[in-house]
XYZ file of C-alpha atoms in Angstrom:
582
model
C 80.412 5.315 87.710
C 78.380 7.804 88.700
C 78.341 9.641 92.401
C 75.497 9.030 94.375
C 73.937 8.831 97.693
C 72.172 5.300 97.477
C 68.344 4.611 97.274
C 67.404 3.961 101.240
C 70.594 5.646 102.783
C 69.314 6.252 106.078
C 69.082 3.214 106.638
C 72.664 2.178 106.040
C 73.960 4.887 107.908
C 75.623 4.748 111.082
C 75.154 6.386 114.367
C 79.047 6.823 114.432
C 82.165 7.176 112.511
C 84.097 4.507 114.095
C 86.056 2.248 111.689
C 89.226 -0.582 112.112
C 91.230 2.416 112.544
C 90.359 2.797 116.124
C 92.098 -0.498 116.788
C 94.984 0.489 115.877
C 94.634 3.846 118.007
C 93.323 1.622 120.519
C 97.192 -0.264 120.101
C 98.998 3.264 120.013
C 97.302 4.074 123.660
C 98.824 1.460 125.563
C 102.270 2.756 123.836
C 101.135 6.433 124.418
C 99.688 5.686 128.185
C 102.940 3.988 129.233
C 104.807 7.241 127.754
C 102.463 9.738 129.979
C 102.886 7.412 133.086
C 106.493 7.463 133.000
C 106.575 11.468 132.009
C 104.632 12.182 134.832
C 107.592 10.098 136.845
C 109.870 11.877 135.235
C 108.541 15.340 136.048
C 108.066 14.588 140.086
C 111.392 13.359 140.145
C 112.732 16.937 138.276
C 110.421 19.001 141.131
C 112.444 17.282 143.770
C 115.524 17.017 142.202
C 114.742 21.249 141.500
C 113.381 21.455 145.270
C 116.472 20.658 146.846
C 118.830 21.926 144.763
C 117.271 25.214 145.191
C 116.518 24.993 149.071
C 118.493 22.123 150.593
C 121.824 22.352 148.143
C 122.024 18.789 147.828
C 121.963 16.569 144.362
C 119.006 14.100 145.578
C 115.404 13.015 144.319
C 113.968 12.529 147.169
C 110.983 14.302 148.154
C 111.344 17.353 150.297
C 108.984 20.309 151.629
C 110.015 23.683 150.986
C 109.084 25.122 154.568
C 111.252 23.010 156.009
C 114.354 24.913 154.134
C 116.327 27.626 156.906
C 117.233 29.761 154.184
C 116.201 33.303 155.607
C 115.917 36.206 153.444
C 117.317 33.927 150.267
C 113.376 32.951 150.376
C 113.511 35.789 147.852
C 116.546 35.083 146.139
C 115.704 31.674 144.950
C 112.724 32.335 143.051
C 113.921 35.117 141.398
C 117.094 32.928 140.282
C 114.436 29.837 139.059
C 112.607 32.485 137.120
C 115.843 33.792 135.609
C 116.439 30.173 133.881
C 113.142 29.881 132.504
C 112.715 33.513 130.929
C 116.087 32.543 129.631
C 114.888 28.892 128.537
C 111.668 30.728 127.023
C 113.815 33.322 124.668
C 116.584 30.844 123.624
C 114.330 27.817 123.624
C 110.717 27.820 123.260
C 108.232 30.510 124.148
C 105.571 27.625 124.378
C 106.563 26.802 127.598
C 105.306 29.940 129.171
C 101.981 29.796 130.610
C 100.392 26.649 132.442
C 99.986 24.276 129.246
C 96.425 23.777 128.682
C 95.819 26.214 126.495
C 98.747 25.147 124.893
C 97.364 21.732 124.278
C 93.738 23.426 122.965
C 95.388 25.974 120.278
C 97.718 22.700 119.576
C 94.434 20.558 118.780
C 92.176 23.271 116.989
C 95.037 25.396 114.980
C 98.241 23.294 114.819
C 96.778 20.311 113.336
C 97.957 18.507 116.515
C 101.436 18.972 116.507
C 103.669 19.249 119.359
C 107.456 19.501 119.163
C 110.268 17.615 121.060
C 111.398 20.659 122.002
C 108.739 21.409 123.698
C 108.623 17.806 124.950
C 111.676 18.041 126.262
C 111.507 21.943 127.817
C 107.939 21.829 129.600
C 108.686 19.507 132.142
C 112.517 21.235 132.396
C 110.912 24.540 133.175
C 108.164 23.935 135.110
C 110.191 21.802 137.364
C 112.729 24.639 137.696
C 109.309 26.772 138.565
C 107.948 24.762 141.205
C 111.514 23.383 142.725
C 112.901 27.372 143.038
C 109.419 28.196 145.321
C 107.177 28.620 141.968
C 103.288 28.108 143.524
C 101.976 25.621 140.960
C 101.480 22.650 140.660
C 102.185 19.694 138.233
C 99.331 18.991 136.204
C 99.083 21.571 133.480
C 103.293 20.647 132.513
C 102.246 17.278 132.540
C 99.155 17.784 130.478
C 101.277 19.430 127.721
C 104.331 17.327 128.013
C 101.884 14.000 128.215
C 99.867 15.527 124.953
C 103.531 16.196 123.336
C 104.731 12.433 123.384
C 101.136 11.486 122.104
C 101.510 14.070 119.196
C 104.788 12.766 119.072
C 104.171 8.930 118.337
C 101.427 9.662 115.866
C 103.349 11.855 113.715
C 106.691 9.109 113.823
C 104.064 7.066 112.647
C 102.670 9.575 109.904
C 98.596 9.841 111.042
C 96.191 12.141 110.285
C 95.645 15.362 111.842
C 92.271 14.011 113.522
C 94.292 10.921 115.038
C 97.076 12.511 116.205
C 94.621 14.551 118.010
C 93.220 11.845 119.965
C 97.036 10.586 120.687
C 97.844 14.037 122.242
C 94.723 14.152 124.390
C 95.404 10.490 125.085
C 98.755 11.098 126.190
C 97.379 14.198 128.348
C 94.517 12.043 130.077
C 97.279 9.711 130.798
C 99.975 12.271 132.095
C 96.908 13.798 134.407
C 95.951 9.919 135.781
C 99.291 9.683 136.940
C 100.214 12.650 138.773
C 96.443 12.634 140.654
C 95.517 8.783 140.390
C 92.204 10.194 138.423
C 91.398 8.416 135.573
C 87.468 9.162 135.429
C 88.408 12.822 135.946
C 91.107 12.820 133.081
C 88.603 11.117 131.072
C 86.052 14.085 131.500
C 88.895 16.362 130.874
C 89.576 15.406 127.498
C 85.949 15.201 127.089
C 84.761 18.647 128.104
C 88.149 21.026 127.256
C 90.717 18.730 124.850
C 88.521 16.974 122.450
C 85.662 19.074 120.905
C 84.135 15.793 120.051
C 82.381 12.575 120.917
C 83.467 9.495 118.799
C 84.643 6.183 119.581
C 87.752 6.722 117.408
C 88.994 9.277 119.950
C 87.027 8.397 123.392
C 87.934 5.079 123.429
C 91.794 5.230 123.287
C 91.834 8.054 126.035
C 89.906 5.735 127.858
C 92.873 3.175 127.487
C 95.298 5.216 127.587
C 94.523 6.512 131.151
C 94.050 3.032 132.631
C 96.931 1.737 130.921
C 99.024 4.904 133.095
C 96.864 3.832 135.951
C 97.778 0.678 135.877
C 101.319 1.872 136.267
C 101.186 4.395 138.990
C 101.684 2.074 141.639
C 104.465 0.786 140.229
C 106.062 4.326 139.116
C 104.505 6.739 142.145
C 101.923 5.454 144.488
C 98.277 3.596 145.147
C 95.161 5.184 146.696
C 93.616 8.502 146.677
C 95.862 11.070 146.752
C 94.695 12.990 149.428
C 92.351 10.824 151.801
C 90.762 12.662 154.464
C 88.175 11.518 156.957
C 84.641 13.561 157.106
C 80.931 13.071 157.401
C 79.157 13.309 153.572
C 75.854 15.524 153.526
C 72.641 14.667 152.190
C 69.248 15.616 151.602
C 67.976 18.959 150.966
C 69.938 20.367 153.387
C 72.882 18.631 151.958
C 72.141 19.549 148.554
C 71.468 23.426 149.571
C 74.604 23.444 151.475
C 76.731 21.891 148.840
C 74.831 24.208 146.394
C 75.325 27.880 148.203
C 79.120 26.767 148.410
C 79.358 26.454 144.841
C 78.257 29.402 143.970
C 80.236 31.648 146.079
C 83.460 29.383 144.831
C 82.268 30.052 141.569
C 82.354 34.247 142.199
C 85.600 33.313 143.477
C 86.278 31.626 140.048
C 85.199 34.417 138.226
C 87.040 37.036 140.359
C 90.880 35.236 139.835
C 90.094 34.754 136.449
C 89.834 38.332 136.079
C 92.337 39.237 138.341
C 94.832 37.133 136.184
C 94.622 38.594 133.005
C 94.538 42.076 135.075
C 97.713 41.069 135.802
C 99.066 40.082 132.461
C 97.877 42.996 130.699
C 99.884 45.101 133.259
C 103.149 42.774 132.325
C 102.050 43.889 129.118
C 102.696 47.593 129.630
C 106.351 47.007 131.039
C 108.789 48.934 129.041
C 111.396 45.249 129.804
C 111.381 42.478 127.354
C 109.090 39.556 128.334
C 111.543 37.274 128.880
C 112.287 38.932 132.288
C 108.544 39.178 133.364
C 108.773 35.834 135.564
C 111.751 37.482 137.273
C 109.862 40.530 138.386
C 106.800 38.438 139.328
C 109.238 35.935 141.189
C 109.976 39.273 143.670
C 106.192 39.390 145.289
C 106.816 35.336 144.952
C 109.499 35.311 147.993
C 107.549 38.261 149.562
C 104.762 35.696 149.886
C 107.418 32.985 151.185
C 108.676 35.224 153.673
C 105.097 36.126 154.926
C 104.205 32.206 154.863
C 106.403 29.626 153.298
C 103.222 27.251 153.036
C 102.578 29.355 149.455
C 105.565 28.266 147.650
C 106.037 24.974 145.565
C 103.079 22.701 144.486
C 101.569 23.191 148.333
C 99.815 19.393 148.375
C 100.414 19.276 151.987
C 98.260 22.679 151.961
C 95.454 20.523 150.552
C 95.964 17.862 152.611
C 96.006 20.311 155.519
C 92.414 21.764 154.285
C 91.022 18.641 153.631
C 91.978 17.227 157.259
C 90.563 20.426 159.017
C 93.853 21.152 160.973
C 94.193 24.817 159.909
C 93.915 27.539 162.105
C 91.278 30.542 160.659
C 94.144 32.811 160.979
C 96.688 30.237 158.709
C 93.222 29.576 156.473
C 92.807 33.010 155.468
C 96.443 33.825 155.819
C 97.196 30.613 152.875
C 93.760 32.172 150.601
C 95.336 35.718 150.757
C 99.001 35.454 150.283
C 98.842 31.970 147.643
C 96.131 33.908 145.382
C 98.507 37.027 145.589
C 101.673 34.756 144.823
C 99.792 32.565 141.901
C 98.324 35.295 139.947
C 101.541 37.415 139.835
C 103.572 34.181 139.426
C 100.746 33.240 136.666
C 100.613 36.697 135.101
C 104.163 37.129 134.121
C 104.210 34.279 132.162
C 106.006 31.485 134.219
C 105.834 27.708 133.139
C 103.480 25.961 136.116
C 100.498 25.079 136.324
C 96.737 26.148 137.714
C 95.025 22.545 138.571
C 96.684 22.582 142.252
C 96.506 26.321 143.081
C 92.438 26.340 142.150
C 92.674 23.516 144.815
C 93.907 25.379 147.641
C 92.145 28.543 146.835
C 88.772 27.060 146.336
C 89.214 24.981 149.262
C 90.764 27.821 151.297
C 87.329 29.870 150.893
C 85.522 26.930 151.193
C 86.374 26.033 154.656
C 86.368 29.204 155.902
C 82.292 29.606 154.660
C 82.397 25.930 156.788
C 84.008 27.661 159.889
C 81.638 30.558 160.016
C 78.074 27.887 160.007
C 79.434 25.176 161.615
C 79.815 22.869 158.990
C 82.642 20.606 158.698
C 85.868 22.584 156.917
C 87.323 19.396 155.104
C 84.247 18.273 153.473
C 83.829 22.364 152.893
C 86.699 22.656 151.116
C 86.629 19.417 149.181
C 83.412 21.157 147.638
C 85.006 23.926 147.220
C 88.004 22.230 145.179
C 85.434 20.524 142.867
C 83.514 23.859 142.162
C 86.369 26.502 141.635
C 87.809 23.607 139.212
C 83.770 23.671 137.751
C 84.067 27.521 137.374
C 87.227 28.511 136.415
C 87.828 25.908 133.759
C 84.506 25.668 132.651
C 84.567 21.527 133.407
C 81.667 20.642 135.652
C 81.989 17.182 135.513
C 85.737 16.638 135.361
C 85.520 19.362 138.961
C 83.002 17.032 140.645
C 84.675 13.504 139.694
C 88.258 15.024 140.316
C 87.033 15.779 144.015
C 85.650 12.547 144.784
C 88.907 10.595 142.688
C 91.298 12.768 144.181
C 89.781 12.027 148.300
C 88.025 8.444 147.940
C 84.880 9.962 149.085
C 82.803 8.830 146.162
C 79.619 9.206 148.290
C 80.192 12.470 148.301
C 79.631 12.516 144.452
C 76.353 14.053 144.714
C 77.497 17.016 146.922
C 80.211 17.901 144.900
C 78.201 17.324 141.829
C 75.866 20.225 143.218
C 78.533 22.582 144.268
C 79.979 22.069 140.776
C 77.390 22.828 138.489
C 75.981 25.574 141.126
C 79.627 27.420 139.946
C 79.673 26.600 136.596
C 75.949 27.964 136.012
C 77.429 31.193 138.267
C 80.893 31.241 135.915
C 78.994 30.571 132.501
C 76.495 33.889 133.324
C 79.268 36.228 134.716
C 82.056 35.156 132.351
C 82.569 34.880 128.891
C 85.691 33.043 128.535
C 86.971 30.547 131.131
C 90.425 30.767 132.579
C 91.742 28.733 130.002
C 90.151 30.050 126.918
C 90.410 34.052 127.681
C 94.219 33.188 127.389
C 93.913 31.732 123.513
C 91.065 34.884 122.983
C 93.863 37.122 123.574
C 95.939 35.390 120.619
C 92.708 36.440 118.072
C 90.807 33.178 118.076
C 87.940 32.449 119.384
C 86.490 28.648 120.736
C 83.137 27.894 121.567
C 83.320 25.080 124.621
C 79.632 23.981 124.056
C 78.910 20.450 122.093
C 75.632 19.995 119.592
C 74.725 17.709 116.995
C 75.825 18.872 114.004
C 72.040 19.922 111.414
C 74.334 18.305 108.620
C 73.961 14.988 110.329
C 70.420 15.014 111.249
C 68.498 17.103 108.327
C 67.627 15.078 105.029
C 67.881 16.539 101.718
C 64.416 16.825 101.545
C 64.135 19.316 104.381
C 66.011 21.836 102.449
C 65.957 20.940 98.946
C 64.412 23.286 96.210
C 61.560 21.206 95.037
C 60.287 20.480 91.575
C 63.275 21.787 89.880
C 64.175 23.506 86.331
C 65.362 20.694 84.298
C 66.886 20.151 80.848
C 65.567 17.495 78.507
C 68.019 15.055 76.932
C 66.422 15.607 73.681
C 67.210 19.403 73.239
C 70.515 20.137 70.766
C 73.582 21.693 71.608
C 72.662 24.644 70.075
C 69.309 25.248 72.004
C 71.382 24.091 75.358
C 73.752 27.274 73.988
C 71.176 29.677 73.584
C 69.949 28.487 77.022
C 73.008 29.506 78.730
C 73.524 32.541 77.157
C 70.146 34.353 77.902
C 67.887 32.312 80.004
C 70.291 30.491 83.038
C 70.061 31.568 86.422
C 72.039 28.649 87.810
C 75.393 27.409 86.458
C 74.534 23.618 85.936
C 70.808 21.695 85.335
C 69.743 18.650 85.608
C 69.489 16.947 82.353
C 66.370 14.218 82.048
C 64.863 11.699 79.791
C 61.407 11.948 78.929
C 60.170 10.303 81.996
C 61.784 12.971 84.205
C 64.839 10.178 84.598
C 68.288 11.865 85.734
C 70.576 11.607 83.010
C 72.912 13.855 84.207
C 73.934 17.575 84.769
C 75.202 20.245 82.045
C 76.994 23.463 83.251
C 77.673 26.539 81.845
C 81.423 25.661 81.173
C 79.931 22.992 79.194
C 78.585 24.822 77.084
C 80.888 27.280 76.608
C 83.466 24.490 76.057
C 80.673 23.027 73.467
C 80.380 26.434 71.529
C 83.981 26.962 70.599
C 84.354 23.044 69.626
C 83.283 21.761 66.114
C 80.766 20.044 67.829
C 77.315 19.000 66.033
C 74.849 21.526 66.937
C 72.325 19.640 66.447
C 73.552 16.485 68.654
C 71.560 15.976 71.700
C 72.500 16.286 75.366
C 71.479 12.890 75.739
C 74.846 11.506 73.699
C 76.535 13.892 75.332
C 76.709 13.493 78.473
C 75.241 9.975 78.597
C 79.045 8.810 80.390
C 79.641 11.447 82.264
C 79.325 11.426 86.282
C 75.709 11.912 87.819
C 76.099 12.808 91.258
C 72.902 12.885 92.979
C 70.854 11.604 96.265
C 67.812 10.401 97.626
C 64.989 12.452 99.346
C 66.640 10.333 102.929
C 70.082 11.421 102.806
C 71.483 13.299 105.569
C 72.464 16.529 103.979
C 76.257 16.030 105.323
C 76.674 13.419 102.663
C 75.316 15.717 99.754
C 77.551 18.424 101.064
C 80.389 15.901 100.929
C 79.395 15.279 97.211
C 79.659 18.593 96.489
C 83.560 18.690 97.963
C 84.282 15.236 96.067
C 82.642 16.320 92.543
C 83.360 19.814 92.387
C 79.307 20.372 91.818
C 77.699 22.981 94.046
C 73.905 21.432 92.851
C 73.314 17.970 93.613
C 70.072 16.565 92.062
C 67.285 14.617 94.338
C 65.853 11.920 93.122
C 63.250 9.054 93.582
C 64.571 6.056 94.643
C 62.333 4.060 92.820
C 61.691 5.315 89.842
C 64.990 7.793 89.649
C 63.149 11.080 88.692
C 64.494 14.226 89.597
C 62.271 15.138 92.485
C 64.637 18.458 93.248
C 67.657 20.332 94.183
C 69.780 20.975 96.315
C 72.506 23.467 96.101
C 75.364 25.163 98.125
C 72.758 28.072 99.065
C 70.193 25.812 100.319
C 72.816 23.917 102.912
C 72.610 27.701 104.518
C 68.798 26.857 105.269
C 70.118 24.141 107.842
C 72.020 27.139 109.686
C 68.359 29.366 109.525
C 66.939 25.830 111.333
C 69.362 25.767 114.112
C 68.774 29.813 114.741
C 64.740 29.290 114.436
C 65.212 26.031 116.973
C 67.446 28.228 119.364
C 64.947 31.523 119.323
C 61.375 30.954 118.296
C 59.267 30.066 120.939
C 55.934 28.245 120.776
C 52.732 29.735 121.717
C-alpha cells in the first residue's frame, strides 16, 4: 500500500490535533485537580504547622502570624536553623527542591519528558514549608506549582502516557495547585498558557481548564471562598486612567528588571563561596533575621503585607521600610538557593513601589499597588496576561481589568526591551539551555508542498533496464533516489542508489525493466495541497528524504520535494520577519 498524502488533503485537514484522547485527559483532570486542591491543603497546613513550631513552640495547625512571636534576638536564630534542614534535605534528598519551582516545572516539561519524582513530590512542599514556617520570605505558590505539576506527572506515568500527555497532566496539576492557594483559576489558566505549556491545543488546554475548576470547586470546602485579598478602592478610567495605570507599569516593570538582575547578582556571588552549596541558605538565612529584627513584617509568606497595601493603611515610613528590607531579605533568601517561592514577594514589592508612586500624586495607594502587583508579575515573569487577570482574581475588582491590563503590558513591553531572559528563564539559561517564550504558527503547518517544491523534476522512465538505471547511478546521479514514471509521466515509484547497488551485485536480469521492479514497492508521495508538515512526516515514516508531487487527477509527477527544500520554509519565516515592503 503505498504512502501518500491524498488527492484534496487540505481539505480533510483539521485546524487542530485534538482526538478521543483528550477525553480521557479530560477524565484524568478531575483525578489530577482534586490531587492539586488537596496538595495545596496540605502545604498551608505544613506552613503553619512549621510557623509555630518555629516561633510559638507549640504542635498546632492553626494559622499564626510571625510578628506576633516575642522571640527577641532568636529572630535570627530560627531562620538560620530552618535553612539548616533544607540544605541538609537538598544534599541527602533532592537538589530539585532548591530554587522557587517554576523553573523546575519548565526544564521538567521541555527536557525531562515530563517527569517528576515522588521524591520530589513528597520534599517540595516539606522544604518550602520548613522555609516559610522558620521566617523564610516567600510565599506558597511556586512549591505548590511544582508539587501540584509532580502528582500530575505522577498519575500519567502510573498510568503509562506519552511524554506530550503527561505534560498537560503536570501543568494541569500546577494550574490546579495555583487555583487553590489564590482562588485564581483564569489566572492559572493563563499561566500554563503563557510559561508551562509552549502550546495551544485542545488536548492540553482543555484539561487545565478542568482541572483548575475542578480544585476550585474544592477550595471552599478545603481553604476558603472569595477573593483572597478584597480591598475597597475607586477604579480609574479614561485617558487619564489609562495613562496613570500605564506610567505605573512601566516604572514596576524597571523595578522588574532591576530584582531580576539583582538576583542572579546574588547567586553568582553564592557561586564564588569557597563552602559547599548545601550551606548557602544558611548564610543567606543570617541577613534573613537581620531583616526580621529591623521589621518582622518581612518574614514568612507576608499576605497580611498585601492586604495591608491593598487597604492603604501603611505608613510611608513602614511602605518604604517593607520595599527596602523584604527585597533585601528575598533576593539573599532567593539567591542562596532556598526552597520558596517568588509569586507573593513580586506582590509586595511591586505593590510596595506602587503605592508609594500613589502617595507622592495623590492617587489612591491600594488601587496603586494592586497595579503594581499585576505589572511586576507582567515583567518579571514575562506573563502579561496571567499579571493582569491574577490582580483582578486575586482582589474582586474585575472592573479594574482594564487598568491593570495597561499597567501590565506597559511592564512587559519595558521588561521584554531591557531584558533578555525573564526571572524564571535566566535561571534554566544558566543550566546551558536556552527557551524561547514567544508562540507562532508553525510554516510546516501552513506552507503547501507546492510553495517549496523543486518543480518539473528529473525522472526515471519505467522502461529503462537495470543496467542503464546502473550506469545512471554510477556517473550521472546527483540525488540518491528518482522518481520512476510510466510513459504518461505516471508515478510508479522511486529507485535509490542502494537499489542499485543492491541490483548490481545480484544475478539480476540486466535487461529487466524498472517497471517490474519496483511495480510493489511503496510510493510515497503528495499532492501540490499538502501542508508540508505531512510530507516531512513521510519522510520520518518511510525513511525517504524526496517525496514526489503529484497531480491529483491525473497522478503525474508534477515535482519534488526533498529534505533541503523543507529549509526554504525556514528562509520564508526570516524573509516574513525582515523584508519590508516599499
Amino acid at each position: 500500500m503505498a504512502a501518500t498524502a491524498s488527492p484534496s488533503t487540505s481539505h480533510k485537514l483539521a485546524d487542530h490535533s485534538a482526538d478521543r484522547r483528550m477525553l480521557m485527559l479530560v477524565a484524568a483532570a478531575f483525578i489530577v485537580g482534586t490531587g492539586g486542591a488537596f496538595g495545596a491543603w496540605g502545604l498551608l497546613k505544613l506552613i503553619a504547622l512549621a510557623t509555630n513550631l518555629f516561633w510559638f513552640g507549640r504542635l498546632s495547625v492553626a494559622p499564626s502570624q510571625i510578628v506576633d512571636s516575642m522571640v527577641g534576638l532568636a529572630v535570627i536564630v530560627i531562620p538560620i536553623a530552618g535553612s539548616l534542614i533544607i540544605g541538609l534535605m537538598a544534599r541527602f534528598g533532592s537538589d530539585k527542591i532548591r530554587g522557587h519551582g517554576i523553573p523546575e516545572a519548565i526544564e521538567a516539561v521541555l527536557y525531562g519528558e515530563s517527569r517528576l519524582s515522588l521524591k520530589v513530590a513528597l520534599l517540595k512542599p516539606l522544604s518550602s514549608a520548613i522555609s516559610i514556617g522558620s521566617g523564610g520570605p516567600f510565599g506558597a505558590e511556586g512549591p505548590i506549582i511544582m508539587t501540584g505539576g509532580a502528582i500530575g506527572s505522577l498519575f500519567a506515568q502510573c498510568f503509562h502516557l506519552s511524554a506530550a500527555e503527561r505534560k498537560t497532566l503536570l501543568v494541569a496539576g500546577a494550574a490546579a495547585g495555583m487555583t487553590a492557594i489564590f482562588g485564581t483559576p483564569v489566572a492559572a489558566v493563563l499561566l500554563a498558557v503563557e510559561v508551562l505549556l509552549f502550546e495551544w491545543k485542545p488536548r492540553s488546554f482543555v484539561p487545565v481548564v478542568v482541572a483548575a475548576l475542578v480544585s476550585l470547586a474544592w477550595r471552599p470546602l478545603l481553604i476558603g471562598n472569595g477573593a483572597l485579598f478584597p480591598f475597597e478602592a475607586f477604579a480609574l478610567s479614561g485617558w487619564s486612567g489609562m495613562a496613570i495605570a500605564a506610567g505605573i507599569g512601566l516604572m514596576v516593570g524597571l523595578e522588574a528588571v532591576l530584582l531580576s538582575n539583582l538576583l542572579y547578582w546574588i547567586e553568582d556571588l553564592f557561586h564564588r563561596l569557597p563552602v559547599h552549596w548545601m550551606w548557602w541558605p544558611a548564610l543567606g538565612a543570617i541577613i534573613v533575621g537581620i531583616g526580621g529584627l529591623i521589621d518582622a513584617h518581612v518574614l514568612g509568606a507576608g499576605y497580611q503585607s498585601i492586604q495591608a497595601l491593598l487597604d492603604g493603611s501603611l505608613a510611608t515610613r513602614v511602605m518604604l521600610a517593607l520595599f527596602l528590607v523584604k527585597g533585601m531579605v528575598w533576593l539573599v533568601a532567593l539567591g542562596s538557593g532556598t526552597s520558596g517561592g517568588v509569586l507573593a514577594p513580586l506582590l509586595i514589592l511591586g505593590g510596595a513601589c506602587a503605592s508609594l508612586i500613589g502617595l507622592a500624586f495623590g492617587i489612591s495607594p491600594g488601587f496603586c499597588a494592586m497595579l503594581g502587583m499585576a505589572g511586576v508579575l507582567s515583567g518579571a515573569m514575562r506573563a502579561p496576561l496571567m499579571g493582569a487577570m491574577f490582580a483582578a482574581e486575586l482582589t474582586g475588582h474585575y472592573d479594574s481589568l482594564p487598568a491593570s491590563l495597561a499597567a501590565s503590558i506597559a511592564a512587559y513591553a519595558v521588561s521584554v526591551l531591557i531584558m533578555r531572559r525573564s526571572i524564571l528563564t535566566e535561571k534554566i539559561s544558566r543550566r546551558g539551555r536556552h527557551i524561547m517564550q514567544e508562540y507562532s504558527v508553525d510554516a510546516f503547518d501552513f506552507l503547501q508542498a507546492n510553495h517549496i517544491m523543486t518543480p518539473q523534476p528529473q525522472t526515471l522512465p519505467g522502461s529503462a533496464s537495470v543496467a542503464e538505471t546502473v550506469d545512471f547511478f554510477g556517473r550521472k546521479a546527483e540525488h540518491r533516489s528518482y522518481p520512476v514514471v510510466d510513459a504518461e509521466g505516471r508515478l510508479l515509484g522511486l529507485v535509490s542508489r542502494s537499489d542499485a547497488l543492491r541490483w548490481q551485485v545480484s544475478e539480476q536480469t540486466k535487461e529487466t525493466p524498472l517497471a517490474d521492479l519496483i511495480s510493489d514497492a511503496s510510493q510515497p508521495s503528495a499532492t501540490p495541497d499538502a501542508p508540508i508538515g505531512i510530507v516531512a512526516d513521510l519522510m520520518v515514516e518511510t525513511g525517504i528524504g524526496r517525496i514526489p508531487i503529484v497531480d491529483p487527477a491525473s497522478q503525474r509527477v508534477i515535482g519534488i520535494l526533498s529534505r533541503h527544500d523543507l529549509l526554504k520554509a525556514r528562509r520564508i519565516g526570516i524573509e516574513t520577519e525582515r523584508h519590508r515592503s516599499r
